[in-house]
Amino acid sequence: MLSRNLRQFCRRYSQSTTFRTSQTSPSQHNENQIGMFYTIDANLGKQLFTTGGLPKSFMKQTKTFTETAVMVRRPALDLMECIKASDMNKPVVRYVLYGEKGAGKSITMAHLLHFAHEQGYLIVHVPWVSEWLRRLPRHKEMSNSQTREGFVDLPLDAASWLLHFKTQNQLILKQGDMKLSKTYEWSKRESSEAGSPLAAMIEHGINRVKYACDVVDALVQEIKILSNNKQCKTFVAIDGFNSFFYPLTRLNTPTKKKVKPEEVTLTTSFLELTKNDWNNGAILITVDELAVPEDHQESFLPKYLLYKKGFEHLDPFVPIEVGRYTEKEFLSCASYYRDRLWLRGPPEIETELKFTSTLNPFKFMEQCAPL
Amino acid sequence: MKMSLNIIRYFVPKTKCHFSWKNPIIQGTIQYTTASGSSDVFNNMTDWETLSKKKKISKAMKAYLERAREHDDFMKKQQFEYNIGKRHLANMMGENPETFTQKDVDRAIEYLFPSGIYDPAARPLMKPPEEVFPARKAAEFDEAGRPHHFLFYTGKPNFFKLLYDAVENIQQANNFEDRVIRKKATPDPNGKLDLGGSVWLTKEQLEMALVESITDLEYDNFKVVMERLVSLPYSYRHKEFIEKHRKPLASQKFALEIPKPSYDDEGKAYITTYECLRKKARGDVTIKSPGTGKITINGKDLSYFEDTQSREQVLFPLIFTGMQDKVDVICNIEGGGPSGQSGAIRWGIAWSLRSFVEKDMLEKMQVAGLLTRDHRRRERKKPGQPGARKKPTWKKR
Amino acid sequence: MAKNLRIINKYTSTYLFNKWPVVTRIRDYGKATSFPDYFQNPIFRKEDQVKLIESNELSKLASIPVKPPAVYQTSSAYQDPLVNKVINHVMEMGKKQLARSLVEKAFENIKRKQIQRFHLASTPEEKAKIILDPKVILHMAVENAKPLLQLSPIKRGGITYQVPGPITEKRSLFLAIKWLIEATNEKERTVHFPEQFAWELLEAANNTGKVVKKKQDLHRLCEANRAYAHYRWQ
């Protein structure tokens, strides 16, 4: 109790310290606050990010620092300006975030998710694509798709994603009158009628795991229609998009044949979603080196990571580079770590760390770990 | 002749004669014996001692003389051939035979017989015969077989004479100290021996100086005795003796020949160090003086090295001297692995920083070891063993 | 002419490329693998250098050849010789990077646990007692794990007695680090080395845990075998 009061007390004073800002609403962030940390409210954080969204190492930091704090950086501000200024009647603009490993792409995406949530967008967020295609516990639940020939389903993953979608968009789904435009028949006895709320279909998908992938497909189509009808504005965020275009996945069919990403139903759904044939929304995509195996990690530029197919699919897009820290950002990050008791020692350490970490945010965090 | 008289004096029994010397017979005989006889008289004697006395030189001496003569002939021949060879070489190279020095000889050989052999000791060379062939001792004993050196029968007279001298010096120093204490004086503080810049001669060098072979134990003994001598307060009185057996180390190289920076187009002072080596890495490092702390390695940032250790090594000299924000570093390296490359860059940066740094910082860098060239190389694997040092399992029987 | 060319054998000095007239050991392979004995160890840490400057010995040492510092040593403030030693002991098969990352992750785990405890502690006095620096905890753990005596087996009359005797600093330090790492390796399969190591260090710093128990057992044995101590001199 006492510590919490102490913290709030400190926060009131933190306006005078240079690394924090008390402005918690992303739409109000502007140039004055570059380099400063703002905290996301705990409940909101849980709602948005529990089932994925922030990188794992960041989640550990959240626990240690007992708060979720994100730094305001230039790429995020630029994106917010663009989205605010974009015309909703024109087809969706696709933004591609790229940068080297550990530069802060996922965190920027988290910042924008917060912004989108505040602005009342319907959030379609895929936390990490490689989770579906490349992460293989002992046995991956896979089944052959029923509605489509030769395609592979990932039922559990789809169901968990639907749950994630539901938690992120709780408010909008409750209040909005988003209805299905046509009937979807799942089996002889189950179907979703036209005019029934979207939430019901999602519930159905979560309960009946067998049809989860098809529900996802249907959901994508519905969202497009709804956006076109101006019933809701959509914010699509996909992290690790280039994983869809890598020639192989780690999945195997029961006959030990390697599966290509195009043969997974989830891939097709999200590729549909990222086409620019709908309006009233924004699409944010990250291309990451970590999404592909290490032999192909020569460069972090989108043209290399997306391969020809991806590039053509996404063309035209707006590339935004997420770079390393600037001096000011670095110093503010260092003082934040000191405040949170993550970095200790004489002040000369900062000069060394500046060089050893080459101003890469992730490396800096790693370097401070044992100190 | 005199010797033969002596021998006879010993071997003819001295009798206490009741006869007087004036007895003509005895007189005659004694006269006969003491007179210097002619050689044919001695030749007729068949006594074994007298036979052996003809060989005045002992077998050992004879063999030694034989060997010495052979060696001298050999050396003369070698010297002759060397001189002629040198003149031929000078003619071949088109230079004046009179002023052809040993350095020129070496150069000529390297030019005429280019060798791809890696080990410098195995390449062709031409040197004066004294350097190539081991020295021999001069005659150690005279014709009678009596040795000149009083410690000859130890087998290593020069070495033991050395120890003997050292002990004598120790005793002298002790005596001097006693006298000084009796007179209640103090030792001269300026006379303290400074042995920082030199080491004792190594075993091989000592062997060469003494022309004798020494065992390890004896060499350690030698070192112990000399250290004992040096530790005494009045050892400076025997400075020459000690200096004779110490080898100076050429270690002040870092302070000599510090290059002056040249200026590039933008007016920045810069220094390039070539030949930065460590293990198999080779490269060069350029430091530009009024800079911002930018480091470029092969065109990339410090992220060229992925592991923290290599990055820390590259930063080590900069942070040590405090110049991390004041200079720019540009390097090109190839070969080796991360450890070798970062070590090479570290040395290169430290060596280049010499021109931009004050003298006391230079000394600090030297004490920190940043300026020493690391010439260690991987030791080769030997036949019959699994590795360089590892041996197969040792079986007691 | 050709007769004058002789290949040197053992009797002349080899000149290395850095032009020091060093006579190498008589070996048939001409590469240097270590520095000769007259090279001094380098002194590069700021504190040690300050001490030297105060005692005016810097210029003397500067005239003696000095070995270069090792690849893992720097003069920065956050390098600790004890940490380097621990990393070397953890290392197997020469995999330095892996050993270093394991030890760093262990420190990270210690830090997280301590920060958690810090936030849970209510009063400022309790907060002050919690140590947040993992290196300090390492020092404390090693101190608490160092034995003060050791048992040496001495054979008298057919029976081998375990005789207590003194122990040098170096050996004591070595045993402490070895026990800590051994205790960590006796872990369950699912637990990772850094986590287990963090646990061991925290417990040892607290004077509880397996390693301290081992040290105390050793001390007890020494106490029990006190009677044979005179066998060292017989």
mmCIF file with all atom_site columns, N, CA and C in Angstrom, chain B residues 78 81-82 109 125 196 199 249 251-252 254 278 307 312-313 316 320 339 346 364 366-369 372 375-377 379-380, chain C residues 4-6 8 17 29 32-33 35 38 42-44 49 53 62-66 68-71 73-75 79 97 100:
data_model
loop_
_atom_site.group_PDB
_atom_site.id
_atom_site.type_symbol
_atom_site.label_atom_id
_atom_site.label_alt_id
_atom_site.label_comp_id
_atom_site.label_asym_id
_atom_site.label_entity_id
_atom_site.label_seq_id
_atom_site.pdbx_PDB_ins_code
_atom_site.Cartn_x
_atom_site.Cartn_y
_atom_site.Cartn_z
_atom_site.occupancy
_atom_site.B_iso_or_equiv
_atom_site.pdbx_formal_charge
_atom_site.auth_seq_id
_atom_site.auth_comp_id
_atom_site.auth_asym_id
_atom_site.auth_atom_id
_atom_site.pdbx_PDB_model_num
ATOM 1   N N  . GLN B 1 78  ? 87.361 -22.414 -44.387 1.00 0.00 ? 78  GLN B N  1
ATOM 2   C CA . GLN B 1 78  ? 86.031 -21.819 -44.432 1.00 0.00 ? 78  GLN B CA 1
ATOM 3   C C  . GLN B 1 78  ? 86.113 -20.310 -44.581 1.00 0.00 ? 78  GLN B C  1
ATOM 4   N N  . GLU B 1 81  ? 87.118 -19.532 -48.074 1.00 0.00 ? 81  GLU B N  1
ATOM 5   C CA . GLU B 1 81  ? 85.999 -19.716 -48.999 1.00 0.00 ? 81  GLU B CA 1
ATOM 6   C C  . GLU B 1 81  ? 84.971 -18.615 -48.817 1.00 0.00 ? 81  GLU B C  1
ATOM 7   N N  . TYR B 1 82  ? 84.751 -18.253 -47.568 1.00 0.00 ? 82  TYR B N  1
ATOM 8   C CA . TYR B 1 82  ? 83.769 -17.198 -47.302 1.00 0.00 ? 82  TYR B CA 1
ATOM 9   C C  . TYR B 1 82  ? 84.187 -15.898 -47.961 1.00 0.00 ? 82  TYR B C  1
ATOM 10  N N  . ILE B 1 109 ? 71.683 -12.574 -50.770 1.00 0.00 ? 109 ILE B N  1
ATOM 11  C CA . ILE B 1 109 ? 71.229 -13.970 -50.685 1.00 0.00 ? 109 ILE B CA 1
ATOM 12  C C  . ILE B 1 109 ? 69.717 -14.036 -50.771 1.00 0.00 ? 109 ILE B C  1
ATOM 13  N N  . LEU B 1 125 ? 71.444 -18.960 -46.000 1.00 0.00 ? 125 LEU B N  1
ATOM 14  C CA . LEU B 1 125 ? 72.133 -17.774 -45.530 1.00 0.00 ? 125 LEU B CA 1
ATOM 15  C C  . LEU B 1 125 ? 73.626 -17.970 -45.685 1.00 0.00 ? 125 LEU B C  1
ATOM 16  N N  . GLY B 1 196 ? 66.040 -2.817  -13.515 1.00 0.00 ? 196 GLY B N  1
ATOM 17  C CA . GLY B 1 196 ? 64.701 -2.957  -14.079 1.00 0.00 ? 196 GLY B CA 1
ATOM 18  C C  . GLY B 1 196 ? 64.725 -3.280  -15.556 1.00 0.00 ? 196 GLY B C  1
ATOM 19  N N  . VAL B 1 199 ? 67.606 -8.423  -17.820 1.00 0.00 ? 199 VAL B N  1
ATOM 20  C CA . VAL B 1 199 ? 67.367 -9.747  -17.225 1.00 0.00 ? 199 VAL B CA 1
ATOM 21  C C  . VAL B 1 199 ? 68.683 -10.480 -17.176 1.00 0.00 ? 199 VAL B C  1
ATOM 22  N N  . LEU B 1 249 ? 67.003 -5.190  -21.980 1.00 0.00 ? 249 LEU B N  1
ATOM 23  C CA . LEU B 1 249 ? 65.802 -5.426  -22.782 1.00 0.00 ? 249 LEU B CA 1
ATOM 24  C C  . LEU B 1 249 ? 65.456 -4.170  -23.552 1.00 0.00 ? 249 LEU B C  1
ATOM 25  N N  . SER B 1 251 ? 62.886 -2.280  -24.385 1.00 0.00 ? 251 SER B N  1
ATOM 26  C CA . SER B 1 251 ? 61.459 -2.179  -24.130 1.00 0.00 ? 251 SER B CA 1
ATOM 27  C C  . SER B 1 251 ? 60.940 -0.765  -24.217 1.00 0.00 ? 251 SER B C  1
ATOM 28  N N  . GLN B 1 252 ? 61.817 0.189   -24.412 1.00 0.00 ? 252 GLN B N  1
ATOM 29  C CA . GLN B 1 252 ? 61.309 1.560   -24.459 1.00 0.00 ? 252 GLN B CA 1
ATOM 30  C C  . GLN B 1 252 ? 60.837 1.928   -25.843 1.00 0.00 ? 252 GLN B C  1
ATOM 31  N N  . PHE B 1 254 ? 58.125 1.836   -27.229 1.00 0.00 ? 254 PHE B N  1
ATOM 32  C CA . PHE B 1 254 ? 56.855 2.514   -27.406 1.00 0.00 ? 254 PHE B CA 1
ATOM 33  C C  . PHE B 1 254 ? 57.010 4.019   -27.344 1.00 0.00 ? 254 PHE B C  1
ATOM 34  N N  . ARG B 1 278 ? 46.999 -10.082 -34.838 1.00 0.00 ? 278 ARG B N  1
ATOM 35  C CA . ARG B 1 278 ? 46.814 -10.892 -33.638 1.00 0.00 ? 278 ARG B CA 1
ATOM 36  C C  . ARG B 1 278 ? 46.310 -12.224 -34.113 1.00 0.00 ? 278 ARG B C  1
ATOM 37  N N  . ASP B 1 307 ? 29.338 -10.248 -30.535 1.00 0.00 ? 307 ASP B N  1
ATOM 38  C CA . ASP B 1 307 ? 29.408 -10.561 -29.106 1.00 0.00 ? 307 ASP B CA 1
ATOM 39  C C  . ASP B 1 307 ? 29.974 -9.376  -28.341 1.00 0.00 ? 307 ASP B C  1
ATOM 40  N N  . GLU B 1 312 ? 33.818 -4.786  -26.305 1.00 0.00 ? 312 GLU B N  1
ATOM 41  C CA . GLU B 1 312 ? 34.500 -4.197  -25.143 1.00 0.00 ? 312 GLU B CA 1
ATOM 42  C C  . GLU B 1 312 ? 35.984 -4.067  -25.405 1.00 0.00 ? 312 GLU B C  1
ATOM 43  N N  . GLN B 1 313 ? 36.565 -5.074  -26.089 1.00 0.00 ? 313 GLN B N  1
ATOM 44  C CA . GLN B 1 313 ? 37.985 -5.018  -26.378 1.00 0.00 ? 313 GLN B CA 1
ATOM 45  C C  . GLN B 1 313 ? 38.316 -3.846  -27.277 1.00 0.00 ? 313 GLN B C  1
ATOM 46  N N  . PHE B 1 316 ? 38.247 -0.700  -25.237 1.00 0.00 ? 316 PHE B N  1
ATOM 47  C CA . PHE B 1 316 ? 39.168 -0.663  -24.103 1.00 0.00 ? 316 PHE B CA 1
ATOM 48  C C  . PHE B 1 316 ? 40.172 0.487   -24.157 1.00 0.00 ? 316 PHE B C  1
ATOM 49  N N  . PHE B 1 320 ? 40.057 3.743   -21.708 1.00 0.00 ? 320 PHE B N  1
ATOM 50  C CA . PHE B 1 320 ? 41.187 3.850   -20.792 1.00 0.00 ? 320 PHE B CA 1
ATOM 51  C C  . PHE B 1 320 ? 41.801 5.238   -20.854 1.00 0.00 ? 320 PHE B C  1
ATOM 52  N N  . SER B 1 339 ? 37.805 -12.878 -31.826 1.00 0.00 ? 339 SER B N  1
ATOM 53  C CA . SER B 1 339 ? 38.773 -12.565 -30.786 1.00 0.00 ? 339 SER B CA 1
ATOM 54  C C  . SER B 1 339 ? 40.058 -12.001 -31.374 1.00 0.00 ? 339 SER B C  1
ATOM 55  N N  . ARG B 1 346 ? 42.369 -3.494  -31.157 1.00 0.00 ? 346 ARG B N  1
ATOM 56  C CA . ARG B 1 346 ? 42.716 -2.881  -29.857 1.00 0.00 ? 346 ARG B CA 1
ATOM 57  C C  . ARG B 1 346 ? 44.144 -2.390  -29.870 1.00 0.00 ? 346 ARG B C  1
ATOM 58  N N  . LYS B 1 364 ? 51.134 5.105   -18.683 1.00 0.00 ? 364 LYS B N  1
ATOM 59  C CA . LYS B 1 364 ? 50.037 4.303   -18.103 1.00 0.00 ? 364 LYS B CA 1
ATOM 60  C C  . LYS B 1 364 ? 49.599 3.219   -19.083 1.00 0.00 ? 364 LYS B C  1
ATOM 61  N N  . GLN B 1 366 ? 51.470 1.814   -21.284 1.00 0.00 ? 366 GLN B N  1
ATOM 62  C CA . GLN B 1 366 ? 52.489 0.781   -21.339 1.00 0.00 ? 366 GLN B CA 1
ATOM 63  C C  . GLN B 1 366 ? 52.363 -0.160  -20.148 1.00 0.00 ? 366 GLN B C  1
ATOM 64  N N  . VAL B 1 367 ? 52.110 0.414   -18.966 1.00 0.00 ? 367 VAL B N  1
ATOM 65  C CA . VAL B 1 367 ? 51.972 -0.438  -17.779 1.00 0.00 ? 367 VAL B CA 1
ATOM 66  C C  . VAL B 1 367 ? 50.723 -1.306  -17.898 1.00 0.00 ? 367 VAL B C  1
ATOM 67  N N  . ALA B 1 368 ? 49.712 -0.777  -18.587 1.00 0.00 ? 368 ALA B N  1
ATOM 68  C CA . ALA B 1 368 ? 48.501 -1.570  -18.764 1.00 0.00 ? 368 ALA B CA 1
ATOM 69  C C  . ALA B 1 368 ? 48.677 -2.638  -19.819 1.00 0.00 ? 368 ALA B C  1
ATOM 70  N N  . GLY B 1 369 ? 49.808 -2.588  -20.545 1.00 0.00 ? 369 GLY B N  1
ATOM 71  C CA . GLY B 1 369 ? 50.052 -3.633  -21.525 1.00 0.00 ? 369 GLY B CA 1
ATOM 72  C C  . GLY B 1 369 ? 49.334 -3.436  -22.832 1.00 0.00 ? 369 GLY B C  1
ATOM 73  N N  . THR B 1 372 ? 51.785 -3.625  -26.083 1.00 0.00 ? 372 THR B N  1
ATOM 74  C CA . THR B 1 372 ? 52.617 -4.783  -26.447 1.00 0.00 ? 372 THR B CA 1
ATOM 75  C C  . THR B 1 372 ? 51.970 -5.524  -27.584 1.00 0.00 ? 372 THR B C  1
ATOM 76  N N  . HIS B 1 375 ? 52.424 -11.544 -30.066 1.00 0.00 ? 375 HIS B N  1
ATOM 77  C CA . HIS B 1 375 ? 52.923 -12.355 -31.164 1.00 0.00 ? 375 HIS B CA 1
ATOM 78  C C  . HIS B 1 375 ? 52.739 -13.832 -30.911 1.00 0.00 ? 375 HIS B C  1
ATOM 79  N N  . ARG B 1 376 ? 51.841 -14.183 -30.012 1.00 0.00 ? 376 ARG B N  1
ATOM 80  C CA . ARG B 1 376 ? 51.597 -15.597 -29.777 1.00 0.00 ? 376 ARG B CA 1
ATOM 81  C C  . ARG B 1 376 ? 50.826 -16.175 -30.942 1.00 0.00 ? 376 ARG B C  1
ATOM 82  N N  . ARG B 1 377 ? 51.193 -17.348 -31.337 1.00 0.00 ? 377 ARG B N  1
ATOM 83  C CA . ARG B 1 377 ? 50.484 -18.023 -32.417 1.00 0.00 ? 377 ARG B CA 1
ATOM 84  C C  . ARG B 1 377 ? 50.072 -19.397 -31.928 1.00 0.00 ? 377 ARG B C  1
ATOM 85  N N  . GLU B 1 379 ? 49.966 -23.104 -31.333 1.00 0.00 ? 379 GLU B N  1
ATOM 86  C CA . GLU B 1 379 ? 51.046 -24.077 -31.306 1.00 0.00 ? 379 GLU B CA 1
ATOM 87  C C  . GLU B 1 379 ? 50.653 -25.265 -32.146 1.00 0.00 ? 379 GLU B C  1
ATOM 88  N N  . ARG B 1 380 ? 51.609 -25.806 -32.870 1.00 0.00 ? 380 ARG B N  1
ATOM 89  C CA . ARG B 1 380 ? 51.214 -26.865 -33.791 1.00 0.00 ? 380 ARG B CA 1
ATOM 90  C C  . ARG B 1 380 ? 51.074 -28.177 -33.075 1.00 0.00 ? 380 ARG B C  1
ATOM 91  N N  . ASN C 2 4   ? 79.185 -22.099 -49.127 1.00 0.00 ? 4   ASN C N  1
ATOM 92  C CA . ASN C 2 4   ? 79.149 -21.096 -48.067 1.00 0.00 ? 4   ASN C CA 1
ATOM 93  C C  . ASN C 2 4   ? 77.755 -20.897 -47.494 1.00 0.00 ? 4   ASN C C  1
ATOM 94  N N  . LEU C 2 5   ? 76.776 -21.432 -48.170 1.00 0.00 ? 5   LEU C N  1
ATOM 95  C CA . LEU C 2 5   ? 75.431 -21.278 -47.632 1.00 0.00 ? 5   LEU C CA 1
ATOM 96  C C  . LEU C 2 5   ? 75.210 -22.375 -46.622 1.00 0.00 ? 5   LEU C C  1
ATOM 97  N N  . ARG C 2 6   ? 74.988 -21.999 -45.426 1.00 0.00 ? 6   ARG C N  1
ATOM 98  C CA . ARG C 2 6   ? 74.746 -23.010 -44.391 1.00 0.00 ? 6   ARG C CA 1
ATOM 99  C C  . ARG C 2 6   ? 73.394 -22.734 -43.772 1.00 0.00 ? 6   ARG C C  1
ATOM 100 N N  . ILE C 2 8   ? 71.218 -22.450 -40.654 1.00 0.00 ? 8   ILE C N  1
ATOM 101 C CA . ILE C 2 8   ? 71.517 -22.295 -39.230 1.00 0.00 ? 8   ILE C CA 1
ATOM 102 C C  . ILE C 2 8   ? 70.910 -23.452 -38.490 1.00 0.00 ? 8   ILE C C  1
ATOM 103 N N  . PHE C 2 17  ? 59.324 -11.009 -36.219 1.00 0.00 ? 17  PHE C N  1
ATOM 104 C CA . PHE C 2 17  ? 58.977 -9.915  -37.101 1.00 0.00 ? 17  PHE C CA 1
ATOM 105 C C  . PHE C 2 17  ? 58.842 -8.587  -36.377 1.00 0.00 ? 17  PHE C C  1
ATOM 106 N N  . TYR C 2 29  ? 60.150 -26.089 -33.938 1.00 0.00 ? 29  TYR C N  1
ATOM 107 C CA . TYR C 2 29  ? 59.054 -25.360 -34.571 1.00 0.00 ? 29  TYR C CA 1
ATOM 108 C C  . TYR C 2 29  ? 59.177 -23.925 -34.088 1.00 0.00 ? 29  TYR C C  1
ATOM 109 N N  . ALA C 2 32  ? 56.191 -18.620 -31.401 1.00 0.00 ? 32  ALA C N  1
ATOM 110 C CA . ALA C 2 32  ? 56.095 -18.337 -29.970 1.00 0.00 ? 32  ALA C CA 1
ATOM 111 C C  . ALA C 2 32  ? 54.683 -18.623 -29.509 1.00 0.00 ? 32  ALA C C  1
ATOM 112 N N  . THR C 2 33  ? 54.515 -19.332 -28.395 1.00 0.00 ? 33  THR C N  1
ATOM 113 C CA . THR C 2 33  ? 53.173 -19.592 -27.899 1.00 0.00 ? 33  THR C CA 1
ATOM 114 C C  . THR C 2 33  ? 52.921 -18.920 -26.569 1.00 0.00 ? 33  THR C C  1
ATOM 115 N N  . PHE C 2 35  ? 54.645 -15.697 -23.673 1.00 0.00 ? 35  PHE C N  1
ATOM 116 C CA . PHE C 2 35  ? 55.656 -14.673 -23.492 1.00 0.00 ? 35  PHE C CA 1
ATOM 117 C C  . PHE C 2 35  ? 56.775 -15.204 -22.603 1.00 0.00 ? 35  PHE C C  1
ATOM 118 N N  . TYR C 2 38  ? 60.384 -12.940 -18.344 1.00 0.00 ? 38  TYR C N  1
ATOM 119 C CA . TYR C 2 38  ? 60.658 -11.630 -17.772 1.00 0.00 ? 38  TYR C CA 1
ATOM 120 C C  . TYR C 2 38  ? 59.575 -10.616 -18.082 1.00 0.00 ? 38  TYR C C  1
ATOM 121 N N  . PRO C 2 42  ? 50.134 -7.244  -16.668 1.00 0.00 ? 42  PRO C N  1
ATOM 122 C CA . PRO C 2 42  ? 49.663 -5.875  -16.876 1.00 0.00 ? 42  PRO C CA 1
ATOM 123 C C  . PRO C 2 42  ? 48.807 -5.393  -15.708 1.00 0.00 ? 42  PRO C C  1
ATOM 124 N N  . ILE C 2 43  ? 48.825 -4.088  -15.504 1.00 0.00 ? 43  ILE C N  1
ATOM 125 C CA . ILE C 2 43  ? 47.978 -3.491  -14.463 1.00 0.00 ? 43  ILE C CA 1
ATOM 126 C C  . ILE C 2 43  ? 47.139 -2.448  -15.165 1.00 0.00 ? 43  ILE C C  1
ATOM 127 N N  . PHE C 2 44  ? 45.871 -2.766  -15.373 1.00 0.00 ? 44  PHE C N  1
ATOM 128 C CA . PHE C 2 44  ? 45.085 -1.867  -16.201 1.00 0.00 ? 44  PHE C CA 1
ATOM 129 C C  . PHE C 2 44  ? 43.859 -1.316  -15.507 1.00 0.00 ? 44  PHE C C  1
ATOM 130 N N  . GLN C 2 49  ? 46.046 1.396   -10.955 1.00 0.00 ? 49  GLN C N  1
ATOM 131 C CA . GLN C 2 49  ? 46.966 2.375   -11.531 1.00 0.00 ? 49  GLN C CA 1
ATOM 132 C C  . GLN C 2 49  ? 47.103 3.590   -10.626 1.00 0.00 ? 49  GLN C C  1
ATOM 133 N N  . ILE C 2 53  ? 50.576 5.196   -9.152  1.00 0.00 ? 53  ILE C N  1
ATOM 134 C CA . ILE C 2 53  ? 51.010 6.586   -9.338  1.00 0.00 ? 53  ILE C CA 1
ATOM 135 C C  . ILE C 2 53  ? 51.369 7.185   -7.988  1.00 0.00 ? 53  ILE C C  1
ATOM 136 N N  . ALA C 2 62  ? 57.203 1.068   -16.366 1.00 0.00 ? 62  ALA C N  1
ATOM 137 C CA . ALA C 2 62  ? 57.039 1.344   -17.783 1.00 0.00 ? 62  ALA C CA 1
ATOM 138 C C  . ALA C 2 62  ? 58.267 0.925   -18.575 1.00 0.00 ? 62  ALA C C  1
ATOM 139 N N  . SER C 2 63  ? 59.414 0.733   -17.916 1.00 0.00 ? 63  SER C N  1
ATOM 140 C CA . SER C 2 63  ? 60.600 0.352   -18.681 1.00 0.00 ? 63  SER C CA 1
ATOM 141 C C  . SER C 2 63  ? 60.749 -1.166  -18.793 1.00 0.00 ? 63  SER C C  1
ATOM 142 N N  . ILE C 2 64  ? 59.884 -1.915  -18.122 1.00 0.00 ? 64  ILE C N  1
ATOM 143 C CA . ILE C 2 64  ? 59.961 -3.379  -18.212 1.00 0.00 ? 64  ILE C CA 1
ATOM 144 C C  . ILE C 2 64  ? 58.923 -3.838  -19.219 1.00 0.00 ? 64  ILE C C  1
ATOM 145 N N  . PRO C 2 65  ? 59.229 -4.828  -20.029 1.00 0.00 ? 65  PRO C N  1
ATOM 146 C CA . PRO C 2 65  ? 58.198 -5.314  -20.954 1.00 0.00 ? 65  PRO C CA 1
ATOM 147 C C  . PRO C 2 65  ? 57.014 -5.896  -20.200 1.00 0.00 ? 65  PRO C C  1
ATOM 148 N N  . VAL C 2 66  ? 55.832 -5.629  -20.726 1.00 0.00 ? 66  VAL C N  1
ATOM 149 C CA . VAL C 2 66  ? 54.588 -6.003  -20.053 1.00 0.00 ? 66  VAL C CA 1
ATOM 150 C C  . VAL C 2 66  ? 53.751 -6.871  -20.991 1.00 0.00 ? 66  VAL C C  1
ATOM 151 N N  . PRO C 2 68  ? 50.367 -8.217  -22.732 1.00 0.00 ? 68  PRO C N  1
ATOM 152 C CA . PRO C 2 68  ? 49.097 -7.540  -22.995 1.00 0.00 ? 68  PRO C CA 1
ATOM 153 C C  . PRO C 2 68  ? 47.977 -8.165  -22.163 1.00 0.00 ? 68  PRO C C  1
ATOM 154 N N  . PRO C 2 69  ? 46.962 -7.384  -21.814 1.00 0.00 ? 69  PRO C N  1
ATOM 155 C CA . PRO C 2 69  ? 45.863 -7.981  -21.039 1.00 0.00 ? 69  PRO C CA 1
ATOM 156 C C  . PRO C 2 69  ? 45.083 -8.976  -21.872 1.00 0.00 ? 69  PRO C C  1
ATOM 157 N N  . ALA C 2 70  ? 44.436 -9.895  -21.180 1.00 0.00 ? 70  ALA C N  1
ATOM 158 C CA . ALA C 2 70  ? 43.757 -10.986 -21.881 1.00 0.00 ? 70  ALA C CA 1
ATOM 159 C C  . ALA C 2 70  ? 42.550 -10.471 -22.638 1.00 0.00 ? 70  ALA C C  1
ATOM 160 N N  . VAL C 2 71  ? 41.959 -11.371 -23.425 1.00 0.00 ? 71  VAL C N  1
ATOM 161 C CA . VAL C 2 71  ? 40.897 -10.951 -24.333 1.00 0.00 ? 71  VAL C CA 1
ATOM 162 C C  . VAL C 2 71  ? 39.628 -10.590 -23.575 1.00 0.00 ? 71  VAL C C  1
ATOM 163 N N  . GLN C 2 73  ? 39.520 -9.108  -20.573 1.00 0.00 ? 73  GLN C N  1
ATOM 164 C CA . GLN C 2 73  ? 39.727 -8.114  -19.517 1.00 0.00 ? 73  GLN C CA 1
ATOM 165 C C  . GLN C 2 73  ? 39.699 -6.722  -20.102 1.00 0.00 ? 73  GLN C C  1
ATOM 166 N N  . THR C 2 74  ? 38.983 -5.817  -19.432 1.00 0.00 ? 74  THR C N  1
ATOM 167 C CA . THR C 2 74  ? 39.032 -4.400  -19.826 1.00 0.00 ? 74  THR C CA 1
ATOM 168 C C  . THR C 2 74  ? 39.193 -3.579  -18.557 1.00 0.00 ? 74  THR C C  1
ATOM 169 N N  . SER C 2 75  ? 39.341 -2.281  -18.750 1.00 0.00 ? 75  SER C N  1
ATOM 170 C CA . SER C 2 75  ? 39.555 -1.430  -17.588 1.00 0.00 ? 75  SER C CA 1
ATOM 171 C C  . SER C 2 75  ? 38.259 -0.801  -17.130 1.00 0.00 ? 75  SER C C  1
ATOM 172 N N  . GLN C 2 79  ? 33.643 -4.279  -14.791 1.00 0.00 ? 79  GLN C N  1
ATOM 173 C CA . GLN C 2 79  ? 34.246 -5.596  -14.953 1.00 0.00 ? 79  GLN C CA 1
ATOM 174 C C  . GLN C 2 79  ? 34.851 -6.010  -13.638 1.00 0.00 ? 79  GLN C C  1
ATOM 175 N N  . GLN C 2 97  ? 31.549 -17.683 -24.899 1.00 0.00 ? 97  GLN C N  1
ATOM 176 C CA . GLN C 2 97  ? 30.330 -16.882 -25.061 1.00 0.00 ? 97  GLN C CA 1
ATOM 177 C C  . GLN C 2 97  ? 29.176 -17.494 -24.305 1.00 0.00 ? 97  GLN C C  1
ATOM 178 N N  . ARG C 2 100 ? 29.599 -17.024 -20.580 1.00 0.00 ? 100 ARG C N  1
ATOM 179 C CA . ARG C 2 100 ? 29.319 -15.648 -20.171 1.00 0.00 ? 100 ARG C CA 1
ATOM 180 C C  . ARG C 2 100 ? 27.828 -15.367 -20.177 1.00 0.00 ? 100 ARG C C  1
#
